[in-house]
mmCIF file of C-alpha atoms in Angstrom:
data_model
loop_
_atom_site.group_PDB
_atom_site.id
_atom_site.type_symbol
_atom_site.label_atom_id
_atom_site.label_comp_id
_atom_site.label_asym_id
_atom_site.label_seq_id
_atom_site.Cartn_x
_atom_site.Cartn_y
_atom_site.Cartn_z
ATOM 1 C CA MET A 101 117.355 99.230 80.009
ATOM 2 C CA GLY A 102 115.139 97.288 82.445
ATOM 3 C CA ARG A 103 116.764 98.833 85.487
ATOM 4 C CA ARG A 104 116.334 102.335 84.078
ATOM 5 C CA ILE A 105 112.600 101.687 83.670
ATOM 6 C CA LEU A 106 112.437 100.461 87.272
ATOM 7 C CA ASN A 107 114.378 103.482 88.553
ATOM 8 C CA GLU A 108 112.126 105.951 86.717
ATOM 9 C CA ALA A 109 109.014 104.251 88.085
ATOM 10 C CA LEU A 110 110.324 104.282 91.664
ATOM 11 C CA ARG A 111 111.276 107.951 91.376
ATOM 12 C CA LYS A 112 107.731 108.747 90.136
ATOM 13 C CA MET A 113 106.334 107.047 93.241
ATOM 14 C CA VAL A 114 108.653 108.953 95.587
ATOM 15 C CA ASN A 115 107.861 112.289 93.939
ATOM 16 C CA ALA A 116 104.097 111.655 94.049
ATOM 17 C CA ASP A 117 104.375 110.612 97.702
ATOM 18 C CA ARG A 118 106.302 113.776 98.599
ATOM 19 C CA ARG A 119 103.669 115.918 96.882
ATOM 20 C CA GLY A 120 100.991 114.215 98.961
ATOM 21 C CA LYS A 121 99.220 112.488 96.076
ATOM 22 C CA ALA A 122 97.217 109.346 96.760
ATOM 23 C CA THR A 123 98.118 107.485 93.559
ATOM 24 C CA ALA A 124 100.919 107.249 91.018
ATOM 25 C CA LEU A 125 100.611 106.004 87.429
ATOM 26 C CA LEU A 126 103.678 104.085 86.251
ATOM 27 C CA GLN A 127 104.394 103.454 82.587
ATOM 28 C CA PRO A 128 106.023 101.424 80.925
ATOM 29 C CA ILE A 129 106.027 98.299 83.094
ATOM 30 C CA SER A 130 108.070 95.129 83.494
ATOM 31 C CA GLY A 131 107.811 91.864 85.402
ATOM 32 C CA VAL A 132 110.615 92.909 87.737
ATOM 33 C CA MET A 133 108.718 96.093 88.585
ATOM 34 C CA VAL A 134 105.640 94.053 89.532
ATOM 35 C CA SER A 135 107.803 91.840 91.789
ATOM 36 C CA PHE A 136 109.390 94.926 93.410
ATOM 37 C CA LEU A 137 105.923 96.406 94.058
ATOM 38 C CA ASN A 138 104.724 93.102 95.554
ATOM 39 C CA ILE A 139 107.537 93.306 98.114
ATOM 40 C CA MET A 140 106.676 96.943 98.894
ATOM 41 C CA LYS A 141 103.008 95.980 99.348
ATOM 42 C CA HIS A 142 103.884 93.000 101.550
ATOM 43 C CA ARG A 143 106.021 95.250 103.785
ATOM 44 C CA GLY A 144 103.330 97.959 104.037
ATOM 45 C CA TYR A 145 104.972 100.742 102.055
ATOM 46 C CA ILE A 146 102.139 100.928 99.485
ATOM 47 C CA LYS A 147 98.442 100.060 99.859
ATOM 48 C CA LYS A 148 97.861 98.224 96.592
ATOM 49 C CA PHE A 149 98.580 98.353 92.900
ATOM 50 C CA GLU A 150 96.710 97.406 89.765
ATOM 51 C CA VAL A 151 98.239 96.362 86.449
ATOM 52 C CA ILE A 152 96.290 97.883 83.556
ATOM 53 C CA ASP A 153 96.565 96.240 80.105
ATOM 54 C CA PRO A 154 99.688 94.084 80.655
ATOM 55 C CA ASN A 155 99.691 92.726 77.070
ATOM 56 C CA ARG A 156 100.515 96.037 75.410
ATOM 57 C CA VAL A 157 102.755 98.775 76.834
ATOM 58 C CA GLY A 158 100.834 98.583 80.093
ATOM 59 C CA LYS A 159 100.395 100.820 83.112
ATOM 60 C CA ILE A 160 100.409 100.284 86.839
ATOM 61 C CA ASN A 161 98.224 102.356 89.135
ATOM 62 C CA VAL A 162 99.770 102.425 92.634
ATOM 63 C CA GLU A 163 97.917 103.582 95.760
ATOM 64 C CA LEU A 164 100.434 105.215 98.094
ATOM 65 C CA ASN A 165 100.506 105.047 101.892
ATOM 66 C CA GLY A 166 102.515 108.203 102.426
ATOM 67 C CA CYS A 167 105.404 106.450 104.183
ATOM 68 C CA ILE A 168 108.028 106.154 101.413
ATOM 69 C CA LYS A 169 111.070 108.217 102.336
ATOM 70 C CA ASP A 170 113.363 107.074 99.529
ATOM 71 C CA CYS A 171 113.253 104.387 96.900
ATOM 72 C CA LYS A 172 115.964 103.726 94.321
ATOM 73 C CA ALA A 173 116.940 101.101 91.803
ATOM 74 C CA LEU A 174 120.600 100.456 91.135
ATOM 75 C CA THR A 175 121.479 100.966 87.485
ATOM 76 C CA TYR A 176 124.683 98.944 87.789
ATOM 77 C CA ARG A 177 125.077 95.257 88.533
ATOM 78 C CA GLN A 178 125.925 94.524 92.170
ATOM 79 C CA ASP A 179 126.400 90.845 92.996
ATOM 80 C CA LEU A 180 126.060 89.726 96.624
ATOM 81 C CA ARG A 181 126.712 86.445 98.367
ATOM 82 C CA ALA A 182 124.397 85.394 101.166
ATOM 83 C CA LYS A 183 127.073 86.301 103.757
ATOM 84 C CA GLU A 184 127.505 89.830 102.352
ATOM 85 C CA ILE A 185 123.839 90.860 102.422
ATOM 86 C CA GLU A 186 123.859 92.111 106.033
ATOM 87 C CA GLN A 187 126.982 94.244 105.482
ATOM 88 C CA TYR A 188 125.465 95.738 102.340
ATOM 89 C CA ARG A 189 122.218 96.523 104.170
ATOM 90 C CA VAL A 190 124.089 98.310 106.958
ATOM 91 C CA ARG A 191 125.975 100.388 104.393
ATOM 92 C CA MET A 192 122.945 101.343 102.246
ATOM 93 C CA LEU A 193 120.042 101.801 104.677
ATOM 94 C CA PRO A 194 119.845 104.576 107.303
ATOM 95 C CA THR A 195 118.905 102.476 110.360
ATOM 96 C CA ARG A 196 118.169 98.921 111.420
ATOM 97 C CA GLN A 197 114.453 99.596 111.932
ATOM 98 C CA TRP A 198 113.486 100.817 108.451
ATOM 99 C CA GLY A 199 114.024 99.812 104.911
ATOM 100 C CA TYR A 200 114.639 96.810 102.742
ATOM 101 C CA VAL A 201 117.164 95.871 100.091
ATOM 102 C CA VAL A 202 115.545 94.053 97.157
ATOM 103 C CA ILE A 203 117.607 91.275 95.585
ATOM 104 C CA THR A 204 116.939 89.111 92.550
ATOM 105 C CA THR A 205 117.929 85.543 93.400
ATOM 106 C CA PRO A 206 117.530 82.091 91.859
ATOM 107 C CA ASN A 207 114.460 81.765 94.130
ATOM 108 C CA GLY A 208 112.871 84.941 92.678
ATOM 109 C CA VAL A 209 112.861 88.580 93.742
ATOM 110 C CA LEU A 210 113.257 88.763 97.542
ATOM 111 C CA ASP A 211 113.949 91.375 100.186
ATOM 112 C CA HIS A 212 117.112 91.048 102.257
ATOM 113 C CA GLU A 213 115.384 89.355 105.209
ATOM 114 C CA GLU A 214 113.928 86.577 103.074
ATOM 115 C CA ALA A 215 117.229 86.117 101.218
ATOM 116 C CA ILE A 216 119.083 85.704 104.530
ATOM 117 C CA LYS A 217 116.468 83.189 105.756
ATOM 118 C CA GLN A 218 116.778 81.167 102.551
ATOM 119 C CA ASN A 219 120.584 81.622 102.508
ATOM 120 C CA VAL A 220 120.731 82.758 98.873
ATOM 121 C CA GLY A 221 122.624 85.564 97.207
ATOM 122 C CA GLY A 222 121.986 87.389 93.960
ATOM 123 C CA GLN A 223 122.004 90.800 92.333
ATOM 124 C CA VAL A 224 120.773 93.939 94.066
ATOM 125 C CA LEU A 225 117.836 95.560 92.289
ATOM 126 C CA GLY A 226 117.354 98.479 94.656
ATOM 127 C CA TYR A 227 116.235 99.542 98.099
ATOM 128 C CA PHE A 228 113.457 101.433 99.812
ATOM 129 C CA HIS A 229 112.902 102.981 103.224
#
C-alpha cells in the first residue's frame, strides 16, 4: 500500500508539471515520500516542499521547477546488489546525463550515485528524470 501512495503522489507531480502549474498538493503522505522528495530537491528537480499537518492524514505542498520529464514508483519489490545498480540504471533511465534511481538501503533512502559510493544495495523505490 505504501508504494501505491508514493506512485500516486509522483504521478500528481508529473501531471501538474506537464500542465505548467507551479505547485502540487500531495495527500496522503508517508515518511518514504518525504525521503524521495528530499532526494528530488537535492538534485534540483523540485524547488522546495512543505509538510502540512504531519500528525494527522497530512499534506505536502511541492513547488515545481518545470523540469520533471517522468517520475515513477515501482509497485513491485526489486532487490539490487551494489554491483547491479549501474546495470539497472542503464536499463531504466534514458541517458547517462539525466535521471536518478531511488533505492531504499540499510543506510536510508539514497539515489543510485550515493548507493554506489557507499557500496550498498537495497530495494528500488522508483526513478525520476
